Amino acid sequence: MIPIPPAGPTWLPRLDWVSLQFFLSEQDLARSRAEASQERVAKLNEAVQVCVHTGDITEDLLLDFQVVVLTASNLEEQLKVGTLCRKHGVCFLVADTRGLVGQLFCDFGKDFTVEDLTEEEPLTAAIQHISQGSPGILTLRKEADARYFCDGDLVTFSGIEGMTELNGCDPRPIHVQEDGTLEIGDTTSFSCYLRGGAVTEVKRPTTVSHDPLDTALLQPRVVAQSPQEGRRARCLHQAFRALHKFQHLSGRPPQPWDPADAEKVVDLARALEPLRGTEGELLDEALVRTVALSSAGVLSPMAAMLGAVAAQEVLKAISRKFMPLNQWLYFDALDCLPEDGEFLPNPKDCAPRGCRYDGQIAVFGAGFQEKLSHQRYLLVGAGAVGCELLKGFALVGLGAGANGGLTVADMDHVERSNLSRQFLFRPQDIGKPKAEVAAEAARRLNSDLRVTPLTHPLDPTREHIYGDDFFSCVHGVAAAVDSFQARHYVAARCTHYLKPLLEAGTQGTRGSASVFVPHVTEGYSGPASAAEDAPHPVCTMRYFPSTAAHTLQWARDEFERLFRLSAETINCSQQALTSLADRDRPQLLQVVVGLLRHRPRNWQDCVVWALGHWQLRFRYGIMQLLRHYPPDKVLKDGTLFWSHPKQCPQPLEFDASQDTHLLYVLAAANLYAQMHGLPGSRDQPALRNMLELLPLTDPQHLDSIFSSDLASTELGPEQVERLNEALQDWSEGSPLEPLRFEKDDDSNFHVDFVTAAASLRAQNYGIPPANRIQSKRIVGQIIPAIATTTAAVVGLVGLELFKVVGGQPPRPRPRPRSAFRHSYLHLAQNSFSRFVPPAPAIQKFHHLTWTCWNRLKVPAGQPERTLESLLAHLQEQYGLRVKMLLLDPALLYSAGWSPEERARCLPLRVTELVRQVTQRQVPKPGQQVLVLELSCEGEDEDTTFPPLHYEL
């Protein structure tokens, strides 16, 4: 609900609020904020009811809510509403920002139960053995790690054969022994353990107790990562109390950068009742003064950061998931202000202009806003973080001036799953290019914004688009990409062109925001790739899986083989079987034909096929594998074949009463029907009845139909004849419809099939299966993204943007490294860390020193210099005797060349030499430099010389 207090001018939108509240526009200035926002908020999610309340906030009104959040409220109202919420067990929050400082307060009551403290799934590990005894000793499979279990953890069990008394038992406490085994209590009277099963953590609830606001004002519990942060937070607490007092006495907030008003706030802070438990702590008057001077403004990055954390606290209150704040959070970005008084704003420069940016002008001045409007920035990526960044840029007016502009680059198209976490997209945008949709939406937020969408990826294949001419017109880059490989490439471009880089990323409730400034901070250095991106060996996935990820990848490949590749093979192979004996084609045809001898005509035919394929994959295929590798097979060195990491599988018995068995047949049959253009069915009871009447196929019959993928892929005469007959029938109908895996449509059976297939495969091998949500995330390659974390990191990026822009001319030098911050946050654990980026590492060679931001510049000259001249220049200018000169992998010079080769190449112009060696046109249109790599005499193994920029 959005309440509207009694009518008054303060609740009518001001023009400067348009840059803070993205649901408002210039056309809403005569309406109340709540009424103007209601319709647009409701459109974000039609399932959420959004109402407007036009009366006072009364006790009876509050009874209808679980959570109440006050924003932009005075202290008297906070105390009144907080008392009523406390009385009726309603969770209560206060969120406020004043310039570059923000405040958040939470009161969830005296006894608030948190059901789940972390965002991690409960720990699950596969069992190797359980002993009978007191205590019983549980041994985990070798790939499991007992270090993740802790003494006293509660666990339960599932899927155990033999000692079935443990399956689904009440939670048992464990003791982790030094060798990694787990004591699980008395198992003396239980049956003997046979095989399989998983041990799963049972999360414990915990209770937290909060103080009411009137108590917490005088004895605040603040979120702080260190004692120093705690002292600063308590000082900011007093500053907010003094600001409330000033407004109560004066009827207005302090004027922007007014020294007299600021001194009054400092005097009020001195006169406040001391905080309890902080005896001996002195008030930092300089900090309070700075807060007061800049408090008149309101900044969208600050609102994004504080609003995001407040929204996450609301979710905690409703879901009882994650530990709530305890109880005050103070966040300040006063490091955005110039560190030397010469460049601090003055009251005249910060006076209101009657424009949408007055909130920013009140903090930084009109000159800064003008500089911001003339910036030209490249935004790479229009996903969750990218859309939020573009929204933030539109609100602050980045590139909205006559000489400014934004370019947003993204090659992807809008998908349904994007709608829940990318604010600029709507259902009607599905299938359209992200860059174009996002650019148009940003223009609606700020009609002055100059934004250009590009649908080309920023990668090495598009350097003719994003080349020297393009980057020469760019002031900075913001990266919102979802892979380390892409991050590295964007960062390398920024290093090459000496452009500042703003970078952000999220994963669930974790987020980071970083800034990299040429010659000031270190360059970007992240891992080359995520560990989970590494491919699984094919043999492991097919025959020897040991983790749920293996089974999911196998199931995903099954989907491709069964419902896309096989259909494509049938469509292009209707003439003869002679061309089908190549590689995988026979097996693809076998699986699409299955037990049927004719093209399916109806739903029952599709069910027969699906049931037969269940038998093939989860019973017959496993029996076939065990014939080749019996459970007691011994290798030449005397070790068992089925030993770590291989887990001996067991064939399953089909049982229509088991949900996973039924779901597999339901999903497979529907997908098979879709592929053949037939109607499917969602009627599970009817399917169960049908399956009870269908006979199960004899394994010997399957032997005659399917060739073993463990043996030769050549078809026997009987199999060839059968496939020929079936293909004749298939060729008479319309072409099959290859299915493309789509994770975002929960009604299409795609994720259902993969989840069920992976779960059955896991049962074969005694592996704890992944649930549907985990399966969808892994096979859909979904990075967990939620709107709260995204908004928070984008707010943090926006603050660093202010510093980068503030350090540009007419300021004589960039802001110092001490002004910038890398930020990491974990909203689930109330962890907020900001620190000064490291300085760029310095390398030395003889008299030369350099960092990643330096390069050796050599002009080509007119007429262009020769290779011999280039080598001589490097020796004379830099004292470098070049051993090797490279352009990418192409060798342009080697000191080990024969005299003949030296005589041929040294007189050549450098560009002519490059053309001869690379067989490419040089220079390319618009290319201004050739970037060469050097190796020199006397260098150490770890010496990396700066790149040589040969200026054309």
mmCIF file with all atom_site columns, C-alpha atoms in Angstrom, residues 251-413:
data_model
loop_
_atom_site.group_PDB
_atom_site.id
_atom_site.type_symbol
_atom_site.label_atom_id
_atom_site.label_alt_id
_atom_site.label_comp_id
_atom_site.label_asym_id
_atom_site.label_entity_id
_atom_site.label_seq_id
_atom_site.pdbx_PDB_ins_code
_atom_site.Cartn_x
_atom_site.Cartn_y
_atom_site.Cartn_z
_atom_site.occupancy
_atom_site.B_iso_or_equiv
_atom_site.pdbx_formal_charge
_atom_site.auth_seq_id
_atom_site.auth_comp_id
_atom_site.auth_asym_id
_atom_site.auth_atom_id
_atom_site.pdbx_PDB_model_num
ATOM 1   C CA . GLY A 1 251 ? 10.297 24.152  10.052  1.00 0.00 ? 251 GLY A CA 1
ATOM 2   C CA . ARG A 1 252 ? 12.748 23.389  7.248   1.00 0.00 ? 252 ARG A CA 1
ATOM 3   C CA . PRO A 1 253 ? 15.923 21.383  6.585   1.00 0.00 ? 253 PRO A CA 1
ATOM 4   C CA . PRO A 1 254 ? 19.328 23.108  6.534   1.00 0.00 ? 254 PRO A CA 1
ATOM 5   C CA . GLN A 1 255 ? 20.024 25.120  3.395   1.00 0.00 ? 255 GLN A CA 1
ATOM 6   C CA . PRO A 1 256 ? 22.558 23.605  0.958   1.00 0.00 ? 256 PRO A CA 1
ATOM 7   C CA . TRP A 1 257 ? 26.114 24.318  2.079   1.00 0.00 ? 257 TRP A CA 1
ATOM 8   C CA . ASP A 1 258 ? 24.995 27.049  4.453   1.00 0.00 ? 258 ASP A CA 1
ATOM 9   C CA . PRO A 1 259 ? 27.699 27.385  7.170   1.00 0.00 ? 259 PRO A CA 1
ATOM 10  C CA . ALA A 1 260 ? 25.333 29.030  9.637   1.00 0.00 ? 260 ALA A CA 1
ATOM 11  C CA . ASP A 1 261 ? 22.743 26.256  9.406   1.00 0.00 ? 261 ASP A CA 1
ATOM 12  C CA . ALA A 1 262 ? 25.472 23.639  9.645   1.00 0.00 ? 262 ALA A CA 1
ATOM 13  C CA . GLU A 1 263 ? 26.812 25.173  12.870  1.00 0.00 ? 263 GLU A CA 1
ATOM 14  C CA . LYS A 1 264 ? 23.312 25.143  14.372  1.00 0.00 ? 264 LYS A CA 1
ATOM 15  C CA . VAL A 1 265 ? 23.103 21.400  13.609  1.00 0.00 ? 265 VAL A CA 1
ATOM 16  C CA . VAL A 1 266 ? 26.491 20.848  15.281  1.00 0.00 ? 266 VAL A CA 1
ATOM 17  C CA . ASP A 1 267 ? 25.314 22.801  18.345  1.00 0.00 ? 267 ASP A CA 1
ATOM 18  C CA . LEU A 1 268 ? 22.143 20.683  18.521  1.00 0.00 ? 268 LEU A CA 1
ATOM 19  C CA . ALA A 1 269 ? 24.203 17.487  18.274  1.00 0.00 ? 269 ALA A CA 1
ATOM 20  C CA . ARG A 1 270 ? 26.419 18.654  21.158  1.00 0.00 ? 270 ARG A CA 1
ATOM 21  C CA . ALA A 1 271 ? 23.331 19.309  23.289  1.00 0.00 ? 271 ALA A CA 1
ATOM 22  C CA . LEU A 1 272 ? 21.763 15.873  22.707  1.00 0.00 ? 272 LEU A CA 1
ATOM 23  C CA . GLU A 1 273 ? 21.486 13.403  25.546  1.00 0.00 ? 273 GLU A CA 1
ATOM 24  C CA . PRO A 1 274 ? 24.555 11.153  25.325  1.00 0.00 ? 274 PRO A CA 1
ATOM 25  C CA . LEU A 1 275 ? 24.038 7.649   23.985  1.00 0.00 ? 275 LEU A CA 1
ATOM 26  C CA . ARG A 1 276 ? 24.038 4.956   26.638  1.00 0.00 ? 276 ARG A CA 1
ATOM 27  C CA . GLY A 1 277 ? 27.084 2.726   26.741  1.00 0.00 ? 277 GLY A CA 1
ATOM 28  C CA . THR A 1 278 ? 29.288 5.173   24.812  1.00 0.00 ? 278 THR A CA 1
ATOM 29  C CA . GLU A 1 279 ? 30.853 7.050   27.706  1.00 0.00 ? 279 GLU A CA 1
ATOM 30  C CA . GLY A 1 280 ? 34.132 8.652   26.686  1.00 0.00 ? 280 GLY A CA 1
ATOM 31  C CA . GLU A 1 281 ? 33.245 8.661   22.955  1.00 0.00 ? 281 GLU A CA 1
ATOM 32  C CA . LEU A 1 282 ? 33.707 12.184  21.599  1.00 0.00 ? 282 LEU A CA 1
ATOM 33  C CA . LEU A 1 283 ? 31.381 13.646  19.004  1.00 0.00 ? 283 LEU A CA 1
ATOM 34  C CA . ASP A 1 284 ? 33.089 14.019  15.628  1.00 0.00 ? 284 ASP A CA 1
ATOM 35  C CA . GLU A 1 285 ? 31.950 17.588  15.012  1.00 0.00 ? 285 GLU A CA 1
ATOM 36  C CA . ALA A 1 286 ? 33.632 17.802  11.600  1.00 0.00 ? 286 ALA A CA 1
ATOM 37  C CA . LEU A 1 287 ? 31.658 14.770  10.448  1.00 0.00 ? 287 LEU A CA 1
ATOM 38  C CA . VAL A 1 288 ? 28.359 16.212  11.742  1.00 0.00 ? 288 VAL A CA 1
ATOM 39  C CA . ARG A 1 289 ? 29.156 19.537  10.048  1.00 0.00 ? 289 ARG A CA 1
ATOM 40  C CA . THR A 1 290 ? 29.816 17.865  6.686   1.00 0.00 ? 290 THR A CA 1
ATOM 41  C CA . VAL A 1 291 ? 26.594 15.865  6.978   1.00 0.00 ? 291 VAL A CA 1
ATOM 42  C CA . ALA A 1 292 ? 24.636 19.037  7.698   1.00 0.00 ? 292 ALA A CA 1
ATOM 43  C CA . LEU A 1 293 ? 26.206 21.003  4.825   1.00 0.00 ? 293 LEU A CA 1
ATOM 44  C CA . SER A 1 294 ? 25.266 18.326  2.247   1.00 0.00 ? 294 SER A CA 1
ATOM 45  C CA . SER A 1 295 ? 22.018 17.101  3.843   1.00 0.00 ? 295 SER A CA 1
ATOM 46  C CA . ALA A 1 296 ? 19.595 19.221  1.789   1.00 0.00 ? 296 ALA A CA 1
ATOM 47  C CA . GLY A 1 297 ? 20.111 17.134  -1.352  1.00 0.00 ? 297 GLY A CA 1
ATOM 48  C CA . VAL A 1 298 ? 18.599 13.785  -2.268  1.00 0.00 ? 298 VAL A CA 1
ATOM 49  C CA . LEU A 1 299 ? 20.547 11.467  -4.591  1.00 0.00 ? 299 LEU A CA 1
ATOM 50  C CA . SER A 1 300 ? 19.155 8.550   -6.576  1.00 0.00 ? 300 SER A CA 1
ATOM 51  C CA . PRO A 1 301 ? 22.231 6.291   -5.982  1.00 0.00 ? 301 PRO A CA 1
ATOM 52  C CA . MET A 1 302 ? 21.769 6.736   -2.227  1.00 0.00 ? 302 MET A CA 1
ATOM 53  C CA . ALA A 1 303 ? 18.048 6.027   -2.542  1.00 0.00 ? 303 ALA A CA 1
ATOM 54  C CA . ALA A 1 304 ? 18.843 2.906   -4.594  1.00 0.00 ? 304 ALA A CA 1
ATOM 55  C CA . MET A 1 305 ? 21.288 1.591   -2.007  1.00 0.00 ? 305 MET A CA 1
ATOM 56  C CA . LEU A 1 306 ? 19.174 2.288   1.088   1.00 0.00 ? 306 LEU A CA 1
ATOM 57  C CA . GLY A 1 307 ? 15.922 1.355   -0.634  1.00 0.00 ? 307 GLY A CA 1
ATOM 58  C CA . ALA A 1 308 ? 17.385 -1.977  -1.726  1.00 0.00 ? 308 ALA A CA 1
ATOM 59  C CA . VAL A 1 309 ? 18.526 -2.888  1.777   1.00 0.00 ? 309 VAL A CA 1
ATOM 60  C CA . ALA A 1 310 ? 15.158 -1.800  3.206   1.00 0.00 ? 310 ALA A CA 1
ATOM 61  C CA . ALA A 1 311 ? 13.338 -3.936  0.631   1.00 0.00 ? 311 ALA A CA 1
ATOM 62  C CA . GLN A 1 312 ? 15.458 -6.943  1.592   1.00 0.00 ? 312 GLN A CA 1
ATOM 63  C CA . GLU A 1 313 ? 14.561 -6.369  5.248   1.00 0.00 ? 313 GLU A CA 1
ATOM 64  C CA . VAL A 1 314 ? 10.878 -6.355  4.284   1.00 0.00 ? 314 VAL A CA 1
ATOM 65  C CA . LEU A 1 315 ? 11.383 -9.721  2.590   1.00 0.00 ? 315 LEU A CA 1
ATOM 66  C CA . LYS A 1 316 ? 13.120 -11.012 5.722   1.00 0.00 ? 316 LYS A CA 1
ATOM 67  C CA . ALA A 1 317 ? 10.181 -9.907  7.842   1.00 0.00 ? 317 ALA A CA 1
ATOM 68  C CA . ILE A 1 318 ? 7.634  -11.617 5.606   1.00 0.00 ? 318 ILE A CA 1
ATOM 69  C CA . SER A 1 319 ? 9.528  -14.806 4.763   1.00 0.00 ? 319 SER A CA 1
ATOM 70  C CA . ARG A 1 320 ? 11.453 -15.174 8.043   1.00 0.00 ? 320 ARG A CA 1
ATOM 71  C CA . LYS A 1 321 ? 14.449 -16.046 5.884   1.00 0.00 ? 321 LYS A CA 1
ATOM 72  C CA . PHE A 1 322 ? 17.842 -14.479 6.708   1.00 0.00 ? 322 PHE A CA 1
ATOM 73  C CA . MET A 1 323 ? 18.887 -12.607 9.829   1.00 0.00 ? 323 MET A CA 1
ATOM 74  C CA . PRO A 1 324 ? 17.381 -9.098  10.089  1.00 0.00 ? 324 PRO A CA 1
ATOM 75  C CA . LEU A 1 325 ? 19.498 -6.028  10.735  1.00 0.00 ? 325 LEU A CA 1
ATOM 76  C CA . ASN A 1 326 ? 20.402 -5.437  14.360  1.00 0.00 ? 326 ASN A CA 1
ATOM 77  C CA . GLN A 1 327 ? 18.982 -2.681  14.375  1.00 0.00 ? 327 GLN A CA 1
ATOM 78  C CA . TRP A 1 328 ? 20.460 0.492   12.860  1.00 0.00 ? 328 TRP A CA 1
ATOM 79  C CA . LEU A 1 329 ? 22.353 0.653   9.588   1.00 0.00 ? 329 LEU A CA 1
ATOM 80  C CA . TYR A 1 330 ? 24.158 3.867   8.704   1.00 0.00 ? 330 TYR A CA 1
ATOM 81  C CA . PHE A 1 331 ? 25.649 4.203   5.260   1.00 0.00 ? 331 PHE A CA 1
ATOM 82  C CA . ASP A 1 332 ? 27.628 7.229   4.129   1.00 0.00 ? 332 ASP A CA 1
ATOM 83  C CA . ALA A 1 333 ? 29.351 8.128   0.906   1.00 0.00 ? 333 ALA A CA 1
ATOM 84  C CA . LEU A 1 334 ? 30.861 11.425  2.038   1.00 0.00 ? 334 LEU A CA 1
ATOM 85  C CA . ASP A 1 335 ? 33.982 10.294  0.172   1.00 0.00 ? 335 ASP A CA 1
ATOM 86  C CA . CYS A 1 336 ? 32.124 11.546  -2.933  1.00 0.00 ? 336 CYS A CA 1
ATOM 87  C CA . LEU A 1 337 ? 32.880 15.108  -1.809  1.00 0.00 ? 337 LEU A CA 1
ATOM 88  C CA . PRO A 1 338 ? 36.174 16.732  -2.854  1.00 0.00 ? 338 PRO A CA 1
ATOM 89  C CA . GLU A 1 339 ? 38.919 16.124  -0.322  1.00 0.00 ? 339 GLU A CA 1
ATOM 90  C CA . ASP A 1 340 ? 40.305 19.670  -0.569  1.00 0.00 ? 340 ASP A CA 1
ATOM 91  C CA . GLY A 1 341 ? 38.264 22.713  0.414   1.00 0.00 ? 341 GLY A CA 1
ATOM 92  C CA . GLU A 1 342 ? 39.141 24.545  -2.804  1.00 0.00 ? 342 GLU A CA 1
ATOM 93  C CA . PHE A 1 343 ? 36.706 22.412  -4.802  1.00 0.00 ? 343 PHE A CA 1
ATOM 94  C CA . LEU A 1 344 ? 33.878 22.128  -2.235  1.00 0.00 ? 344 LEU A CA 1
ATOM 95  C CA . PRO A 1 345 ? 30.531 23.531  -3.413  1.00 0.00 ? 345 PRO A CA 1
ATOM 96  C CA . ASN A 1 346 ? 29.293 26.933  -2.252  1.00 0.00 ? 346 ASN A CA 1
ATOM 97  C CA . PRO A 1 347 ? 25.730 28.019  -1.366  1.00 0.00 ? 347 PRO A CA 1
ATOM 98  C CA . LYS A 1 348 ? 25.267 29.998  -4.584  1.00 0.00 ? 348 LYS A CA 1
ATOM 99  C CA . ASP A 1 349 ? 26.335 27.095  -6.833  1.00 0.00 ? 349 ASP A CA 1
ATOM 100 C CA . CYS A 1 350 ? 24.033 24.721  -4.898  1.00 0.00 ? 350 CYS A CA 1
ATOM 101 C CA . ALA A 1 351 ? 20.909 26.919  -4.852  1.00 0.00 ? 351 ALA A CA 1
ATOM 102 C CA . PRO A 1 352 ? 17.799 25.406  -6.535  1.00 0.00 ? 352 PRO A CA 1
ATOM 103 C CA . ARG A 1 353 ? 17.446 26.014  -10.277 1.00 0.00 ? 353 ARG A CA 1
ATOM 104 C CA . GLY A 1 354 ? 13.875 24.767  -10.582 1.00 0.00 ? 354 GLY A CA 1
ATOM 105 C CA . CYS A 1 355 ? 15.072 21.735  -12.565 1.00 0.00 ? 355 CYS A CA 1
ATOM 106 C CA . ARG A 1 356 ? 14.877 17.971  -12.185 1.00 0.00 ? 356 ARG A CA 1
ATOM 107 C CA . TYR A 1 357 ? 18.471 17.800  -10.908 1.00 0.00 ? 357 TYR A CA 1
ATOM 108 C CA . ASP A 1 358 ? 18.088 20.208  -7.957  1.00 0.00 ? 358 ASP A CA 1
ATOM 109 C CA . GLY A 1 359 ? 18.573 17.299  -5.517  1.00 0.00 ? 359 GLY A CA 1
ATOM 110 C CA . GLN A 1 360 ? 22.033 16.618  -6.978  1.00 0.00 ? 360 GLN A CA 1
ATOM 111 C CA . ILE A 1 361 ? 22.866 20.297  -7.375  1.00 0.00 ? 361 ILE A CA 1
ATOM 112 C CA . ALA A 1 362 ? 22.193 20.777  -3.643  1.00 0.00 ? 362 ALA A CA 1
ATOM 113 C CA . VAL A 1 363 ? 25.044 18.336  -2.924  1.00 0.00 ? 363 VAL A CA 1
ATOM 114 C CA . PHE A 1 364 ? 27.554 18.831  -5.746  1.00 0.00 ? 364 PHE A CA 1
ATOM 115 C CA . GLY A 1 365 ? 26.670 22.167  -7.361  1.00 0.00 ? 365 GLY A CA 1
ATOM 116 C CA . ALA A 1 366 ? 25.436 23.241  -10.779 1.00 0.00 ? 366 ALA A CA 1
ATOM 117 C CA . GLY A 1 367 ? 28.922 23.073  -12.312 1.00 0.00 ? 367 GLY A CA 1
ATOM 118 C CA . PHE A 1 368 ? 29.189 19.380  -11.489 1.00 0.00 ? 368 PHE A CA 1
ATOM 119 C CA . GLN A 1 369 ? 25.751 18.711  -12.976 1.00 0.00 ? 369 GLN A CA 1
ATOM 120 C CA . GLU A 1 370 ? 26.797 20.427  -16.192 1.00 0.00 ? 370 GLU A CA 1
ATOM 121 C CA . LYS A 1 371 ? 29.919 18.269  -16.355 1.00 0.00 ? 371 LYS A CA 1
ATOM 122 C CA . LEU A 1 372 ? 27.815 15.134  -15.759 1.00 0.00 ? 372 LEU A CA 1
ATOM 123 C CA . SER A 1 373 ? 25.473 16.005  -18.621 1.00 0.00 ? 373 SER A CA 1
ATOM 124 C CA . HIS A 1 374 ? 28.336 16.264  -21.126 1.00 0.00 ? 374 HIS A CA 1
ATOM 125 C CA . GLN A 1 375 ? 29.738 12.798  -20.402 1.00 0.00 ? 375 GLN A CA 1
ATOM 126 C CA . ARG A 1 376 ? 29.742 10.096  -23.093 1.00 0.00 ? 376 ARG A CA 1
ATOM 127 C CA . TYR A 1 377 ? 29.593 6.600   -21.609 1.00 0.00 ? 377 TYR A CA 1
ATOM 128 C CA . LEU A 1 378 ? 29.450 3.053   -22.949 1.00 0.00 ? 378 LEU A CA 1
ATOM 129 C CA . LEU A 1 379 ? 27.260 0.586   -21.051 1.00 0.00 ? 379 LEU A CA 1
ATOM 130 C CA . VAL A 1 380 ? 28.084 -3.040  -21.864 1.00 0.00 ? 380 VAL A CA 1
ATOM 131 C CA . GLY A 1 381 ? 25.178 -5.353  -21.078 1.00 0.00 ? 381 GLY A CA 1
ATOM 132 C CA . ALA A 1 382 ? 21.443 -4.720  -20.703 1.00 0.00 ? 382 ALA A CA 1
ATOM 133 C CA . GLY A 1 383 ? 20.647 -7.540  -18.308 1.00 0.00 ? 383 GLY A CA 1
ATOM 134 C CA . ALA A 1 384 ? 19.577 -7.197  -14.683 1.00 0.00 ? 384 ALA A CA 1
ATOM 135 C CA . VAL A 1 385 ? 22.485 -4.976  -13.614 1.00 0.00 ? 385 VAL A CA 1
ATOM 136 C CA . GLY A 1 386 ? 22.698 -3.228  -16.987 1.00 0.00 ? 386 GLY A CA 1
ATOM 137 C CA . CYS A 1 387 ? 19.046 -2.152  -16.990 1.00 0.00 ? 387 CYS A CA 1
ATOM 138 C CA . GLU A 1 388 ? 19.354 -0.873  -13.439 1.00 0.00 ? 388 GLU A CA 1
ATOM 139 C CA . LEU A 1 389 ? 22.505 1.056   -14.389 1.00 0.00 ? 389 LEU A CA 1
ATOM 140 C CA . LEU A 1 390 ? 20.782 2.580   -17.403 1.00 0.00 ? 390 LEU A CA 1
ATOM 141 C CA . LYS A 1 391 ? 17.863 3.608   -15.193 1.00 0.00 ? 391 LYS A CA 1
ATOM 142 C CA . GLY A 1 392 ? 20.303 5.182   -12.727 1.00 0.00 ? 392 GLY A CA 1
ATOM 143 C CA . PHE A 1 393 ? 22.157 7.020   -15.496 1.00 0.00 ? 393 PHE A CA 1
ATOM 144 C CA . ALA A 1 394 ? 18.861 8.420   -16.791 1.00 0.00 ? 394 ALA A CA 1
ATOM 145 C CA . LEU A 1 395 ? 17.903 9.679   -13.324 1.00 0.00 ? 395 LEU A CA 1
ATOM 146 C CA . VAL A 1 396 ? 21.214 11.456  -12.635 1.00 0.00 ? 396 VAL A CA 1
ATOM 147 C CA . GLY A 1 397 ? 21.322 12.933  -16.146 1.00 0.00 ? 397 GLY A CA 1
ATOM 148 C CA . LEU A 1 398 ? 24.507 11.218  -17.326 1.00 0.00 ? 398 LEU A CA 1
ATOM 149 C CA . GLY A 1 399 ? 25.017 12.200  -20.959 1.00 0.00 ? 399 GLY A CA 1
ATOM 150 C CA . ALA A 1 400 ? 21.764 14.184  -21.104 1.00 0.00 ? 400 ALA A CA 1
ATOM 151 C CA . GLY A 1 401 ? 23.430 17.385  -22.310 1.00 0.00 ? 401 GLY A CA 1
ATOM 152 C CA . ALA A 1 402 ? 24.031 18.653  -25.817 1.00 0.00 ? 402 ALA A CA 1
ATOM 153 C CA . ASN A 1 403 ? 27.502 17.103  -26.075 1.00 0.00 ? 403 ASN A CA 1
ATOM 154 C CA . GLY A 1 404 ? 26.806 13.979  -24.008 1.00 0.00 ? 404 GLY A CA 1
ATOM 155 C CA . GLY A 1 405 ? 25.375 10.566  -24.719 1.00 0.00 ? 405 GLY A CA 1
ATOM 156 C CA . LEU A 1 406 ? 25.094 6.926   -23.716 1.00 0.00 ? 406 LEU A CA 1
ATOM 157 C CA . THR A 1 407 ? 25.679 3.853   -25.844 1.00 0.00 ? 407 THR A CA 1
ATOM 158 C CA . VAL A 1 408 ? 24.223 0.564   -24.614 1.00 0.00 ? 408 VAL A CA 1
ATOM 159 C CA . ALA A 1 409 ? 25.588 -2.621  -26.198 1.00 0.00 ? 409 ALA A CA 1
ATOM 160 C CA . ASP A 1 410 ? 23.895 -6.017  -25.851 1.00 0.00 ? 410 ASP A CA 1
ATOM 161 C CA . MET A 1 411 ? 23.341 -8.748  -28.424 1.00 0.00 ? 411 MET A CA 1
ATOM 162 C CA . ASP A 1 412 ? 20.656 -10.684 -26.518 1.00 0.00 ? 412 ASP A CA 1
ATOM 163 C CA . HIS A 1 413 ? 16.873 -10.579 -26.723 1.00 0.00 ? 413 HIS A CA 1
#
